[in-house]
Amino acid sequence: MPVRNDLSALEGYHSPQVDVRVRLNTNEAPVAPPAAFRQAYAEAVAKIEWHRYPDRGATDLRAAIAELHGVDPAMVFVANGSNEVLQTILLTFSGFGRTVATFEPTYQMHGQIARSTGATVVEGERGADFSLDIAEVRRVITEFRPHVTFLCSPNNPTGGVDSPELVREVLGLNAGLVVVDEAYGQFADWSALELVSEETPLVVTRTFSKTWSMAAARLGYLIGPKWLVAELDKVVLPYHLDTAKQIAGTLAVQYRGDMEERVRMIVAERERVVATLKTLDIEVFPSGANFVLFRTKSKTGRAVWQGLLDRSVLIRDCSGWPRLENCLRVTIGTPEEDDAFLVALTEVLK
Ligand code: PMP
């Protein structure tokens, strides 16, 4: 049975899961959630009524996230990872006959999910340093009038943060629904959350996978106008978020202090890693995230990636991706993991 014509050229999203000593390839948190959280979760899960469907509205979880951000619970949409949040946005606002704009290179799944809904994806270009130029954004938006425009701040895989001025300008451009993907938002020094309002066609997506040390749970959310959240609620599958996950998210936000402390540690560690990377024979791109992108000079990116893997250090090889020739991306880990990476990299570059 042939798949839909427009899907036949689609390639999946791949990130190798290899058994290594130091794994810095998928931007996860380097440490587990607090022990007190895990204890509270185990106790709460023991009381689940397994024969009942979960709370369809995820009421407690939405209330907890709303409180975290000081917004109305009706402005919160939750799903299985921010990927499912993105998918629900695109099922609701893109699809056949509609256009979605991305600025490349960026998070591959924006274009990929848009295409899987049948939408046409138009790709704007980032500058040589991977920053977004407002003139290019204006060109793409005026030429294609997208129904959905993606920003990603900090941008994966390049790490750069879009300025508040830029996001405000995009919002003034008739760019359809503007999605600011803030999967790494907590590591940056400002958030587009402050621009969300009932009157603005803007949503900000977040995840528990990075800062909250909960990649295993698959939990993400967005903050946006109430009318829009109500539309997403119609499209997403009934009971999509299981009871255990709702409990996990609701409990997690009670440990906000621990999360903020981890973010501070990771940001400090990022600055330390960047300082060392800058002493090596590579080009380092500025990062507001929990990862750093760099470009090799005298050896190919692939050779350096393989050299690291030979030393049991796994990072992300972006060197074969369009526009990212010789680029590698390393996730910030524990100081010990980062030291192992830096020692291995120094050796490989010799
Ligand atoms: N957005 C960006 C920019 C990401 O890098 C990721 C994870 N790689 C996601 C969304 C998806 O995260 P999750 O589905 O784990 O919430």
CSV table of C-alpha atoms and ligand atoms in Angstrom, one decimal:
chain,number,residue,atom,x,y,z
A,1,MET,CA,0.0,0.0,0.0
A,2,PRO,CA,1.7,3.3,-1.1
A,3,VAL,CA,1.9,6.1,1.4
A,4,ARG,CA,0.5,9.5,0.6
A,5,ASN,CA,2.5,10.9,-2.3
A,6,ASP,CA,3.6,14.0,-0.4
A,7,LEU,CA,5.0,11.9,2.4
A,8,SER,CA,7.1,9.5,0.3
A,9,ALA,CA,10.1,11.7,0.3
A,10,LEU,CA,10.0,12.4,4.0
A,11,GLU,CA,12.9,11.1,6.1
A,12,GLY,CA,12.4,10.4,9.8
A,13,TYR,CA,14.0,12.2,12.7
A,14,HIS,CA,17.1,10.3,13.8
A,15,SER,CA,19.3,10.7,16.8
A,16,PRO,CA,21.5,7.6,17.3
A,17,GLN,CA,21.1,6.0,20.8
A,18,VAL,CA,24.6,4.5,21.2
A,19,ASP,CA,26.0,3.0,24.4
A,20,VAL,CA,28.8,5.3,25.5
A,21,ARG,CA,30.5,6.6,28.6
A,22,VAL,CA,29.6,10.3,28.0
A,23,ARG,CA,26.3,11.0,26.2
A,24,LEU,CA,25.9,14.6,25.2
A,25,ASN,CA,23.9,14.4,22.0
A,26,THR,CA,20.2,15.0,22.8
A,27,ASN,CA,20.1,18.1,25.0
A,28,GLU,CA,18.7,16.2,28.0
A,29,ALA,CA,19.4,17.4,31.6
A,30,PRO,CA,22.6,15.9,33.0
A,31,VAL,CA,21.0,14.8,36.3
A,32,ALA,CA,17.8,13.1,37.5
A,33,PRO,CA,14.9,15.1,39.1
A,34,PRO,CA,15.1,15.7,42.9
A,35,ALA,CA,14.8,12.6,45.1
A,36,ALA,CA,11.9,14.1,46.9
A,37,PHE,CA,10.0,14.5,43.6
A,38,ARG,CA,10.6,10.8,42.7
A,39,GLN,CA,9.4,9.8,46.2
A,40,ALA,CA,6.2,11.9,46.0
A,41,TYR,CA,5.6,10.6,42.5
A,42,ALA,CA,5.9,7.0,43.5
A,43,GLU,CA,3.4,7.5,46.3
A,44,ALA,CA,0.9,9.3,44.1
A,45,VAL,CA,1.2,6.7,41.3
A,46,ALA,CA,0.4,4.0,43.9
A,47,LYS,CA,-3.1,5.6,44.3
A,48,ILE,CA,-4.0,5.8,40.6
A,49,GLU,CA,-7.4,4.3,39.7
A,50,TRP,CA,-6.1,2.4,36.7
A,51,HIS,CA,-9.5,1.3,35.5
A,52,ARG,CA,-10.5,5.0,34.9
A,53,TYR,CA,-9.6,7.3,32.1
A,54,PRO,CA,-7.5,10.2,33.1
A,55,ASP,CA,-8.8,13.7,33.7
A,56,ARG,CA,-9.4,14.8,30.1
A,57,GLY,CA,-8.8,18.5,30.9
A,58,ALA,CA,-5.7,17.8,32.9
A,59,THR,CA,-7.1,20.3,35.3
A,60,ASP,CA,-4.5,20.1,38.1
A,61,LEU,CA,-1.6,20.1,35.7
A,62,ARG,CA,-2.9,23.1,33.8
A,63,ALA,CA,-3.5,24.9,37.0
A,64,ALA,CA,0.0,24.2,38.2
A,65,ILE,CA,1.6,25.4,35.0
A,66,ALA,CA,-0.6,28.4,34.9
A,67,GLU,CA,0.5,29.3,38.4
A,68,LEU,CA,4.1,28.9,37.5
A,69,HIS,CA,3.7,31.5,34.7
A,70,GLY,CA,1.1,33.7,36.4
A,71,VAL,CA,-1.5,33.1,33.6
A,72,ASP,CA,-5.1,31.8,33.4
A,73,PRO,CA,-5.3,27.9,33.2
A,74,ALA,CA,-7.4,28.4,30.1
A,75,MET,CA,-4.2,29.8,28.4
A,76,VAL,CA,-2.4,26.5,28.9
A,77,PHE,CA,-2.4,23.5,26.5
A,78,VAL,CA,-0.6,20.3,27.5
A,79,ALA,CA,0.5,17.3,25.5
A,80,ASN,CA,3.0,14.4,25.2
A,81,GLY,CA,6.2,16.4,24.7
A,82,SER,CA,6.4,19.7,23.0
A,83,ASN,CA,6.5,17.8,19.8
A,84,GLU,CA,2.9,16.8,20.3
A,85,VAL,CA,2.1,20.4,21.2
A,86,LEU,CA,3.7,21.4,17.9
A,87,GLN,CA,1.8,18.7,16.0
A,88,THR,CA,-1.5,19.8,17.5
A,89,ILE,CA,-0.8,23.4,16.5
A,90,LEU,CA,0.0,22.3,13.0
A,91,LEU,CA,-3.1,20.0,12.7
A,92,THR,CA,-5.2,23.0,13.8
A,93,PHE,CA,-3.6,25.8,11.8
A,94,SER,CA,-1.8,24.2,8.8
A,95,GLY,CA,-2.6,21.3,6.6
A,96,PHE,CA,-3.3,21.0,2.8
A,97,GLY,CA,-3.5,24.4,1.1
A,98,ARG,CA,-1.7,26.2,3.9
A,99,THR,CA,1.8,27.5,4.3
A,100,VAL,CA,4.2,27.3,7.2
A,101,ALA,CA,7.4,29.4,7.4
A,102,THR,CA,10.6,28.3,9.1
A,103,PHE,CA,14.0,29.9,9.2
A,104,GLU,CA,16.8,27.5,8.5
A,105,PRO,CA,18.7,25.9,10.0
A,106,THR,CA,16.3,25.3,12.8
A,107,TYR,CA,14.6,22.5,14.7
A,108,GLN,CA,13.9,19.9,12.0
A,109,MET,CA,10.6,18.8,13.4
A,110,HIS,CA,8.9,22.1,12.6
A,111,GLY,CA,9.1,21.5,8.9
A,112,GLN,CA,8.7,17.8,9.2
A,113,ILE,CA,5.5,17.9,11.2
A,114,ALA,CA,4.1,20.7,9.0
A,115,ARG,CA,4.8,18.5,5.9
A,116,SER,CA,3.1,15.5,7.5
A,117,THR,CA,0.0,17.6,7.9
A,118,GLY,CA,0.1,18.3,4.2
A,119,ALA,CA,1.2,21.9,4.4
A,120,THR,CA,3.7,23.7,2.1
A,121,VAL,CA,6.8,24.7,4.0
A,122,VAL,CA,8.7,27.8,3.0
A,123,GLU,CA,12.2,28.1,4.3
A,124,GLY,CA,13.8,31.5,5.0
A,125,GLU,CA,17.5,31.6,5.6
A,126,ARG,CA,19.5,32.6,8.7
A,127,GLY,CA,22.6,34.7,8.3
A,128,ALA,CA,26.2,33.2,8.3
A,129,ASP,CA,26.3,33.5,12.1
A,130,PHE,CA,22.8,31.8,12.2
A,131,SER,CA,21.1,34.9,13.6
A,132,LEU,CA,17.8,36.0,12.1
A,133,ASP,CA,17.8,39.0,9.9
A,134,ILE,CA,14.5,41.0,10.1
A,135,ALA,CA,14.8,41.9,6.4
A,136,GLU,CA,14.8,38.2,5.5
A,137,VAL,CA,11.9,37.5,7.8
A,138,ARG,CA,9.9,40.3,6.2
A,139,ARG,CA,10.7,39.0,2.7
A,140,VAL,CA,9.4,35.5,3.5
A,141,ILE,CA,6.3,36.7,5.2
A,142,THR,CA,5.4,39.3,2.6
A,143,GLU,CA,6.1,36.9,-0.3
A,144,PHE,CA,4.4,33.8,1.1
A,145,ARG,CA,1.8,35.1,3.7
A,146,PRO,CA,2.3,32.0,5.9
A,147,HIS,CA,-0.5,30.7,8.1
A,148,VAL,CA,2.1,29.7,10.7
A,149,THR,CA,5.5,31.2,11.3
A,150,PHE,CA,8.0,29.4,13.5
A,151,LEU,CA,10.7,31.1,15.6
A,152,CYS,CA,12.9,29.0,17.8
A,153,SER,CA,14.6,30.8,20.7
A,154,PRO,CA,17.1,29.6,21.7
A,155,ASN,CA,17.3,28.0,18.3
A,156,ASN,CA,18.1,24.3,18.0
A,157,PRO,CA,20.7,23.4,16.8
A,158,THR,CA,22.5,26.8,16.6
A,159,GLY,CA,21.8,28.1,20.1
A,160,GLY,CA,21.1,31.8,19.3
A,161,VAL,CA,18.4,33.7,21.1
A,162,ASP,CA,16.0,36.1,19.1
A,163,SER,CA,15.8,39.5,20.6
A,164,PRO,CA,12.5,40.9,22.0
A,165,GLU,CA,12.6,43.6,19.3
A,166,LEU,CA,12.8,41.0,16.6
A,167,VAL,CA,9.9,38.9,18.0
A,168,ARG,CA,7.8,42.1,18.3
A,169,GLU,CA,8.6,43.1,14.7
A,170,VAL,CA,7.5,39.6,13.5
A,171,LEU,CA,4.3,39.9,15.4
A,172,GLY,CA,3.6,43.2,13.6
A,173,LEU,CA,4.1,41.6,10.1
A,174,ASN,CA,0.9,39.6,9.6
A,175,ALA,CA,2.8,36.4,9.9
A,176,GLY,CA,-0.2,34.1,10.7
A,177,LEU,CA,0.1,32.3,14.0
A,178,VAL,CA,3.6,33.0,15.4
A,179,VAL,CA,5.0,30.0,17.3
A,180,VAL,CA,8.0,30.7,19.5
A,181,ASP,CA,9.5,27.3,20.4
A,182,GLU,CA,11.1,27.8,23.8
A,183,ALA,CA,12.2,24.2,24.5
A,184,TYR,CA,15.4,25.8,25.8
A,185,GLY,CA,13.7,29.0,27.0
A,186,GLN,CA,14.8,28.8,30.7
A,187,PHE,CA,18.5,28.9,29.7
A,188,ALA,CA,18.0,32.3,27.9
A,189,ASP,CA,17.9,35.7,29.4
A,190,TRP,CA,14.4,36.6,28.2
A,191,SER,CA,11.2,34.9,27.2
A,192,ALA,CA,8.5,35.6,24.6
A,193,LEU,CA,6.0,34.6,27.3
A,194,GLU,CA,5.8,38.3,28.2
A,195,LEU,CA,4.3,39.0,24.8
A,196,VAL,CA,1.4,36.5,25.0
A,197,SER,CA,-2.0,38.1,25.2
A,198,GLU,CA,-5.6,37.4,24.1
A,199,GLU,CA,-5.2,39.8,21.2
A,200,THR,CA,-1.8,38.5,19.9
A,201,PRO,CA,-1.5,35.6,17.4
A,202,LEU,CA,1.4,34.1,19.4
A,203,VAL,CA,2.0,30.9,21.3
A,204,VAL,CA,5.1,30.0,23.3
A,205,THR,CA,5.9,26.3,23.6
A,206,ARG,CA,7.9,24.7,26.4
A,207,THR,CA,8.9,21.3,27.6
A,208,PHE,CA,9.6,19.3,30.7
A,209,SER,CA,12.3,17.3,28.8
A,210,LYS,CA,15.2,19.7,29.4
A,211,THR,CA,15.2,21.9,32.4
A,212,TRP,CA,12.8,19.7,34.4
A,213,SER,CA,15.0,16.6,33.9
A,214,MET,CA,12.0,14.7,32.7
A,215,ALA,CA,12.7,13.7,29.1
A,216,ALA,CA,11.4,10.2,30.0
A,217,ALA,CA,8.0,11.5,30.8
A,218,ARG,CA,7.2,13.2,27.4
A,219,LEU,CA,5.5,16.3,28.6
A,220,GLY,CA,5.2,19.7,27.0
A,221,TYR,CA,2.9,22.6,26.9
A,222,LEU,CA,2.1,26.0,25.4
A,223,ILE,CA,0.9,29.3,26.7
A,224,GLY,CA,-1.3,31.2,24.3
A,225,PRO,CA,-4.7,33.0,23.9
A,226,LYS,CA,-7.7,31.2,25.5
A,227,TRP,CA,-9.6,31.0,22.2
A,228,LEU,CA,-6.7,29.2,20.6
A,229,VAL,CA,-6.2,26.7,23.4
A,230,ALA,CA,-9.9,25.9,23.1
A,231,GLU,CA,-9.4,25.1,19.4
A,232,LEU,CA,-6.4,22.8,20.1
A,233,ASP,CA,-8.5,21.0,22.7
A,234,LYS,CA,-10.9,20.1,20.0
A,235,VAL,CA,-8.2,18.7,17.7
A,236,VAL,CA,-6.1,16.7,20.2
A,237,LEU,CA,-7.1,13.1,20.9
A,238,PRO,CA,-9.4,12.5,23.9
A,239,TYR,CA,-7.6,11.5,27.0
A,240,HIS,CA,-4.2,12.0,25.3
A,241,LEU,CA,-2.4,12.7,28.5
A,242,ASP,CA,-2.2,9.7,30.9
A,243,THR,CA,-2.8,10.0,34.6
A,244,ALA,CA,0.7,9.2,35.6
A,245,LYS,CA,2.1,11.9,33.5
A,246,GLN,CA,-0.4,14.5,34.7
A,247,ILE,CA,0.7,13.6,38.2
A,248,ALA,CA,4.4,13.9,37.3
A,249,GLY,CA,4.0,17.4,35.8
A,250,THR,CA,1.8,18.6,38.6
A,251,LEU,CA,4.3,17.5,41.2
A,252,ALA,CA,7.4,18.6,39.3
A,253,VAL,CA,6.5,22.3,39.4
A,254,GLN,CA,6.5,22.1,43.2
A,255,TYR,CA,10.2,21.7,42.8
A,256,ARG,CA,10.7,24.9,40.9
A,257,GLY,CA,13.5,26.1,43.1
A,258,ASP,CA,15.5,22.9,42.4
A,259,MET,CA,14.9,23.4,38.6
A,260,GLU,CA,16.1,27.0,38.8
A,261,GLU,CA,19.2,26.0,40.6
A,262,ARG,CA,20.0,23.4,37.9
A,263,VAL,CA,19.4,26.0,35.2
A,264,ARG,CA,21.9,28.3,36.9
A,265,MET,CA,24.4,25.5,37.2
A,266,ILE,CA,24.0,24.5,33.5
A,267,VAL,CA,24.3,28.1,32.4
A,268,ALA,CA,27.5,28.6,34.4
A,269,GLU,CA,28.8,25.3,33.1
A,270,ARG,CA,27.9,26.4,29.5
A,271,GLU,CA,30.0,29.5,29.9
A,272,ARG,CA,32.9,27.5,31.2
A,273,VAL,CA,32.7,25.1,28.3
A,274,VAL,CA,32.4,27.9,25.8
A,275,ALA,CA,35.5,29.6,27.3
A,276,THR,CA,37.6,26.5,26.7
A,277,LEU,CA,36.1,25.8,23.3
A,278,LYS,CA,37.1,29.3,22.2
A,279,THR,CA,40.8,28.4,22.9
A,280,LEU,CA,40.6,25.6,20.3
A,281,ASP,CA,40.9,25.6,16.5
A,282,ILE,CA,37.1,25.7,15.9
A,283,GLU,CA,34.4,28.3,15.4
A,284,VAL,CA,32.0,28.6,18.4
A,285,PHE,CA,28.5,30.0,18.0
A,286,PRO,CA,26.9,32.0,20.8
A,287,SER,CA,24.4,30.0,22.8
A,288,GLY,CA,21.6,30.8,25.2
A,289,ALA,CA,20.7,27.1,25.5
A,290,ASN,CA,22.0,24.0,27.3
A,291,PHE,CA,24.1,23.1,24.2
A,292,VAL,CA,26.7,24.7,22.0
A,293,LEU,CA,27.2,24.5,18.3
A,294,PHE,CA,30.7,24.7,16.8
A,295,ARG,CA,32.3,24.3,13.4
A,296,THR,CA,35.6,22.4,12.9
A,297,LYS,CA,38.3,24.0,10.7
A,298,SER,CA,41.3,21.8,9.9
A,299,LYS,CA,39.5,18.4,10.3
A,300,THR,CA,36.1,17.5,9.0
A,301,GLY,CA,33.2,17.6,11.4
A,302,ARG,CA,32.5,13.9,10.7
A,303,ALA,CA,36.1,13.0,11.6
A,304,VAL,CA,36.0,14.9,14.8
A,305,TRP,CA,32.7,13.4,15.8
A,306,GLN,CA,34.0,9.9,15.1
A,307,GLY,CA,37.2,10.7,17.0
A,308,LEU,CA,35.1,11.7,20.0
A,309,LEU,CA,33.0,8.5,19.7
A,310,ASP,CA,36.2,6.4,19.6
A,311,ARG,CA,36.8,8.0,23.0
A,312,SER,CA,33.3,7.0,24.1
A,313,VAL,CA,32.0,10.6,24.0
A,314,LEU,CA,28.8,11.0,21.9
A,315,ILE,CA,27.7,14.4,20.6
A,316,ARG,CA,25.4,15.4,17.8
A,317,ASP,CA,26.8,15.3,14.3
A,318,CYS,CA,25.1,18.0,12.3
A,319,SER,CA,27.8,18.2,9.7
A,320,GLY,CA,25.7,16.4,7.1
A,321,TRP,CA,22.7,18.6,7.6
A,322,PRO,CA,22.0,21.4,5.1
A,323,ARG,CA,23.7,24.7,5.9
A,324,LEU,CA,25.6,23.1,8.8
A,325,GLU,CA,28.8,21.8,7.1
A,326,ASN,CA,31.4,20.7,9.7
A,327,CYS,CA,29.1,21.6,12.6
A,328,LEU,CA,28.8,19.6,15.7
A,329,ARG,CA,26.5,20.2,18.7
A,330,VAL,CA,27.4,19.3,22.3
A,331,THR,CA,24.9,19.2,25.1
A,332,ILE,CA,26.1,20.7,28.4
A,333,GLY,CA,26.5,17.9,30.9
A,334,THR,CA,27.9,17.5,34.4
A,335,PRO,CA,31.3,19.1,35.0
A,336,GLU,CA,32.9,15.6,34.8
A,337,GLU,CA,31.2,14.8,31.5
A,338,ASP,CA,32.1,18.2,30.1
A,339,ASP,CA,35.7,17.8,31.1
A,340,ALA,CA,35.8,14.3,29.5
A,341,PHE,CA,34.4,15.9,26.3
A,342,LEU,CA,36.9,18.8,26.4
A,343,VAL,CA,39.9,16.5,26.9
A,344,ALA,CA,38.7,14.2,24.1
A,345,LEU,CA,38.1,17.1,21.8
A,346,THR,CA,41.5,18.7,22.5
A,347,GLU,CA,43.1,15.3,21.7
A,348,VAL,CA,41.1,14.8,18.5
A,349,LEU,CA,41.9,18.2,17.2
A,350,LYS,CA,45.7,17.8,17.7
B,1,PMP,N1,11.6,21.9,20.3
B,1,PMP,C1,12.9,22.0,20.2
B,1,PMP,C2,13.6,23.2,19.7
B,1,PMP,C3,13.7,20.8,20.6
B,1,PMP,O1,15.0,20.9,20.4
B,1,PMP,C4,13.0,19.7,21.0
B,1,PMP,C5,13.7,18.5,21.5
B,1,PMP,N2,14.8,18.1,20.7
B,1,PMP,C6,11.6,19.7,21.1
B,1,PMP,C7,10.9,20.9,20.7
B,1,PMP,C8,10.8,18.5,21.5
B,1,PMP,O2,10.9,18.3,22.8
B,1,PMP,P1,10.0,17.3,23.6
B,1,PMP,O3,9.0,16.7,22.6
B,1,PMP,O4,10.8,16.4,24.3
B,1,PMP,O5,9.2,18.2,24.5
